[in-house]
PDB file of N, CA and C in Angstrom:
ATOM      1  N   MET A   1       0.815  -1.216   0.000  1.00 50.00           N
ATOM      2  CA  MET A   1       0.000   0.000   0.000  1.00 50.00           C
ATOM      3  C   MET A   1       0.850   1.269   0.000  1.00 50.00           C
ATOM      4  N   THR A   2       2.025   1.209  -0.601  1.00 55.00           N
ATOM      5  CA  THR A   2       2.858   2.414  -0.690  1.00 55.00           C
ATOM      6  C   THR A   2       2.572   3.112  -2.005  1.00 55.00           C
ATOM      7  N   HIS A   3       2.176   4.352  -1.944  1.00 57.00           N
ATOM      8  CA  HIS A   3       1.832   5.103  -3.151  1.00 57.00           C
ATOM      9  C   HIS A   3       3.076   5.706  -3.787  1.00 57.00           C
ATOM     10  N   GLY A   4       4.038   6.065  -2.982  1.00 58.00           N
ATOM     11  CA  GLY A   4       5.289   6.589  -3.518  1.00 58.00           C
ATOM     12  C   GLY A   4       5.280   8.076  -3.748  1.00 58.00           C
ATOM     13  N   HIS A   5       4.259   8.779  -3.184  1.00 58.00           N
ATOM     14  CA  HIS A   5       4.391  10.196  -3.312  1.00 58.00           C
ATOM     15  C   HIS A   5       4.559  10.907  -1.992  1.00 58.00           C
ATOM     16  N   GLY A   6       5.658  11.602  -1.873  1.00 56.00           N
ATOM     17  CA  GLY A   6       5.904  12.450  -0.712  1.00 56.00           C
ATOM     18  C   GLY A   6       6.108  11.665   0.574  1.00 56.00           C
ATOM     19  N   PRO A   7       6.386  12.356   1.645  1.00 59.00           N
ATOM     20  CA  PRO A   7       6.565  11.718   2.952  1.00 59.00           C
ATOM     21  C   PRO A   7       5.242  11.132   3.458  1.00 59.00           C
ATOM     22  N   PRO A   8       5.297  10.181   4.383  1.00 59.00           N
ATOM     23  CA  PRO A   8       4.076   9.564   4.891  1.00 59.00           C
ATOM     24  C   PRO A   8       3.158  10.538   5.636  1.00 59.00           C
ATOM     25  N   SER A   9       3.689  11.681   6.040  1.00 61.00           N
ATOM     26  CA  SER A   9       2.860  12.658   6.756  1.00 61.00           C
ATOM     27  C   SER A   9       1.985  13.465   5.803  1.00 61.00           C
ATOM     28  N   GLU A  10       2.278  13.407   4.517  1.00 63.00           N
ATOM     29  CA  GLU A  10       1.544  14.232   3.547  1.00 63.00           C
ATOM     30  C   GLU A  10       0.069  13.835   3.397  1.00 63.00           C
ATOM     31  N   PRO A  11      -0.283  12.552   3.226  1.00 63.00           N
ATOM     32  CA  PRO A  11      -1.693  12.179   3.090  1.00 63.00           C
ATOM     33  C   PRO A  11      -2.537  12.569   4.307  1.00 63.00           C
ATOM     34  N   THR A  12      -1.986  12.409   5.501  1.00 65.00           N
ATOM     35  CA  THR A  12      -2.736  12.777   6.703  1.00 65.00           C
ATOM     36  C   THR A  12      -2.955  14.282   6.746  1.00 65.00           C
ATOM     37  N   GLN A  13      -1.964  15.049   6.292  1.00 67.00           N
ATOM     38  CA  GLN A  13      -2.103  16.505   6.233  1.00 67.00           C
ATOM     39  C   GLN A  13      -3.219  16.884   5.269  1.00 67.00           C
ATOM     40  N   ARG A  14      -3.280  16.186   4.138  1.00 71.00           N
ATOM     41  CA  ARG A  14      -4.318  16.465   3.149  1.00 71.00           C
ATOM     42  C   ARG A  14      -5.698  16.159   3.739  1.00 71.00           C
ATOM     43  N   ILE A  15      -5.793  15.070   4.497  1.00 66.00           N
ATOM     44  CA  ILE A  15      -7.055  14.707   5.144  1.00 66.00           C
ATOM     45  C   ILE A  15      -7.456  15.783   6.157  1.00 66.00           C
ATOM     46  N   ASP A  16      -6.477  16.291   6.905  1.00 74.00           N
ATOM     47  CA  ASP A  16      -6.759  17.347   7.871  1.00 74.00           C
ATOM     48  C   ASP A  16      -7.268  18.604   7.175  1.00 74.00           C
ATOM     49  N   ASP A  17      -6.650  18.959   6.046  1.00 76.00           N
ATOM     50  CA  ASP A  17      -7.089  20.132   5.291  1.00 76.00           C
ATOM     51  C   ASP A  17      -8.514  19.936   4.790  1.00 76.00           C
ATOM     52  N   CYS A  18      -8.816  18.725   4.319  1.00 77.00           N
ATOM     53  CA  CYS A  18     -10.156  18.426   3.814  1.00 77.00           C
ATOM     54  C   CYS A  18     -11.175  18.536   4.945  1.00 77.00           C
ATOM     55  N   CYS A  19     -10.831  18.010   6.090  1.00 82.00           N
ATOM     56  CA  CYS A  19     -11.731  18.075   7.238  1.00 82.00           C
ATOM     57  C   CYS A  19     -11.947  19.519   7.677  1.00 82.00           C
ATOM     58  N   ALA A  20     -10.872  20.302   7.678  1.00 86.00           N
ATOM     59  CA  ALA A  20     -10.975  21.710   8.067  1.00 86.00           C
ATOM     60  C   ALA A  20     -11.868  22.470   7.090  1.00 86.00           C
ATOM     61  N   PHE A  21     -11.682  22.201   5.792  1.00 90.00           N
ATOM     62  CA  PHE A  21     -12.496  22.858   4.763  1.00 90.00           C
ATOM     63  C   PHE A  21     -13.963  22.481   4.918  1.00 90.00           C
ATOM     64  N   ARG A  22     -14.211  21.197   5.192  1.00 91.00           N
ATOM     65  CA  ARG A  22     -15.586  20.720   5.367  1.00 91.00           C
ATOM     66  C   ARG A  22     -16.219  21.354   6.604  1.00 91.00           C
ATOM     67  N   LEU A  23     -15.424  21.484   7.666  1.00 92.00           N
ATOM     68  CA  LEU A  23     -15.917  22.089   8.902  1.00 92.00           C
ATOM     69  C   LEU A  23     -16.266  23.555   8.671  1.00 92.00           C
ATOM     70  N   ILE A  24     -15.397  24.281   7.965  1.00 94.00           N
ATOM     71  CA  ILE A  24     -15.649  25.694   7.661  1.00 94.00           C
ATOM     72  C   ILE A  24     -16.913  25.837   6.816  1.00 94.00           C
ATOM     73  N   ALA A  25     -17.061  24.969   5.809  1.00 94.00           N
ATOM     74  CA  ALA A  25     -18.240  25.021   4.944  1.00 94.00           C
ATOM     75  C   ALA A  25     -19.510  24.746   5.756  1.00 94.00           C
ATOM     76  N   TRP A  26     -19.429  23.779   6.676  1.00 95.00           N
ATOM     77  CA  TRP A  26     -20.577  23.441   7.520  1.00 95.00           C
ATOM     78  C   TRP A  26     -20.944  24.612   8.425  1.00 95.00           C
ATOM     79  N   ILE A  27     -19.931  25.260   9.003  1.00 96.00           N
ATOM     80  CA  ILE A  27     -20.169  26.401   9.892  1.00 96.00           C
ATOM     81  C   ILE A  27     -20.805  27.559   9.126  1.00 96.00           C
ATOM     82  N   THR A  28     -20.299  27.850   7.938  1.00 97.00           N
ATOM     83  CA  THR A  28     -20.845  28.973   7.159  1.00 97.00           C
ATOM     84  C   THR A  28     -22.295  28.703   6.767  1.00 97.00           C
ATOM     85  N   SER A  29     -22.596  27.478   6.359  1.00 97.00           N
ATOM     86  CA  SER A  29     -23.974  27.139   5.986  1.00 97.00           C
ATOM     87  C   SER A  29     -24.887  27.214   7.214  1.00 97.00           C
ATOM     88  N   PHE A  30     -24.370  26.762   8.351  1.00 97.00           N
ATOM     89  CA  PHE A  30     -25.128  26.818   9.594  1.00 97.00           C
ATOM     90  C   PHE A  30     -25.435  28.269   9.970  1.00 97.00           C
ATOM     91  N   VAL A  31     -24.435  29.141   9.836  1.00 98.00           N
ATOM     92  CA  VAL A  31     -24.614  30.561  10.142  1.00 98.00           C
ATOM     93  C   VAL A  31     -25.636  31.193   9.196  1.00 98.00           C
ATOM     94  N   LYS A  32     -25.600  30.808   7.924  1.00 97.00           N
ATOM     95  CA  LYS A  32     -26.577  31.330   6.955  1.00 97.00           C
ATOM     96  C   LYS A  32     -27.998  30.934   7.352  1.00 97.00           C
ATOM     97  N   VAL A  33     -28.177  29.686   7.734  1.00 97.00           N
ATOM     98  CA  VAL A  33     -29.497  29.207   8.150  1.00 97.00           C
ATOM     99  C   VAL A  33     -29.969  29.946   9.400  1.00 97.00           C
ATOM    100  N   ILE A  34     -29.074  30.116  10.361  1.00 97.00           N
ATOM    101  CA  ILE A  34     -29.422  30.815  11.599  1.00 97.00           C
ATOM    102  C   ILE A  34     -29.804  32.265  11.322  1.00 97.00           C
ATOM    103  N   SER A  35     -29.026  32.944  10.482  1.00 97.00           N
ATOM    104  CA  SER A  35     -29.315  34.353  10.178  1.00 97.00           C
ATOM    105  C   SER A  35     -30.640  34.491   9.427  1.00 97.00           C
ATOM    106  N   ALA A  36     -30.911  33.566   8.505  1.00 96.00           N
ATOM    107  CA  ALA A  36     -32.175  33.594   7.764  1.00 96.00           C
ATOM    108  C   ALA A  36     -33.356  33.375   8.720  1.00 96.00           C
ATOM    109  N   PHE A  37     -33.188  32.434   9.643  1.00 94.00           N
ATOM    110  CA  PHE A  37     -34.229  32.155  10.632  1.00 94.00           C
ATOM    111  C   PHE A  37     -34.430  33.361  11.549  1.00 94.00           C
ATOM    112  N   TRP A  38     -33.321  34.035  11.875  1.00 94.00           N
ATOM    113  CA  TRP A  38     -33.357  35.199  12.759  1.00 94.00           C
ATOM    114  C   TRP A  38     -34.112  36.341  12.086  1.00 94.00           C
ATOM    115  N   LYS A  39     -33.902  36.524  10.783  1.00 93.00           N
ATOM    116  CA  LYS A  39     -34.583  37.594  10.041  1.00 93.00           C
ATOM    117  C   LYS A  39     -36.088  37.329   9.931  1.00 93.00           C
ATOM    118  N   LYS A  40     -36.479  36.063   9.819  1.00 88.00           N
ATOM    119  CA  LYS A  40     -37.905  35.715   9.730  1.00 88.00           C
ATOM    120  C   LYS A  40     -38.645  36.086  11.011  1.00 88.00           C
ATOM    121  N   SER A  41     -38.051  35.789  12.149  1.00 82.00           N
ATOM    122  CA  SER A  41     -38.698  36.027  13.437  1.00 82.00           C
ATOM    123  C   SER A  41     -38.331  37.394  14.020  1.00 82.00           C
TER     124      SER A  41
END
Protein backbone atom coordinates (compact mmCIF):
# COMPACT_ATOMS: atom_id res chain seq x y z
CA MET A 1 0.00 0.00 0.00
CA THR A 2 2.86 2.41 -0.69
CA HIS A 3 1.83 5.10 -3.15
CA GLY A 4 5.29 6.59 -3.52
CA HIS A 5 4.39 10.20 -3.31
CA GLY A 6 5.90 12.45 -0.71
CA PRO A 7 6.57 11.72 2.95
CA PRO A 8 4.08 9.56 4.89
CA SER A 9 2.86 12.66 6.76
CA GLU A 10 1.54 14.23 3.55
CA PRO A 11 -1.69 12.18 3.09
CA THR A 12 -2.74 12.78 6.70
CA GLN A 13 -2.10 16.50 6.23
CA ARG A 14 -4.32 16.46 3.15
CA ILE A 15 -7.05 14.71 5.14
CA ASP A 16 -6.76 17.35 7.87
CA ASP A 17 -7.09 20.13 5.29
CA CYS A 18 -10.16 18.43 3.81
CA CYS A 19 -11.73 18.08 7.24
CA ALA A 20 -10.97 21.71 8.07
CA PHE A 21 -12.50 22.86 4.76
CA ARG A 22 -15.59 20.72 5.37
CA LEU A 23 -15.92 22.09 8.90
CA ILE A 24 -15.65 25.69 7.66
CA ALA A 25 -18.24 25.02 4.94
CA TRP A 26 -20.58 23.44 7.52
CA ILE A 27 -20.17 26.40 9.89
CA THR A 28 -20.85 28.97 7.16
CA SER A 29 -23.97 27.14 5.99
CA PHE A 30 -25.13 26.82 9.59
CA VAL A 31 -24.61 30.56 10.14
CA LYS A 32 -26.58 31.33 6.95
CA VAL A 33 -29.50 29.21 8.15
CA ILE A 34 -29.42 30.81 11.60
CA SER A 35 -29.31 34.35 10.18
CA ALA A 36 -32.18 33.59 7.76
CA PHE A 37 -34.23 32.16 10.63
CA TRP A 38 -33.36 35.20 12.76
CA LYS A 39 -34.58 37.59 10.04
CA LYS A 40 -37.90 35.71 9.73
CA SER A 41 -38.70 36.03 13.44
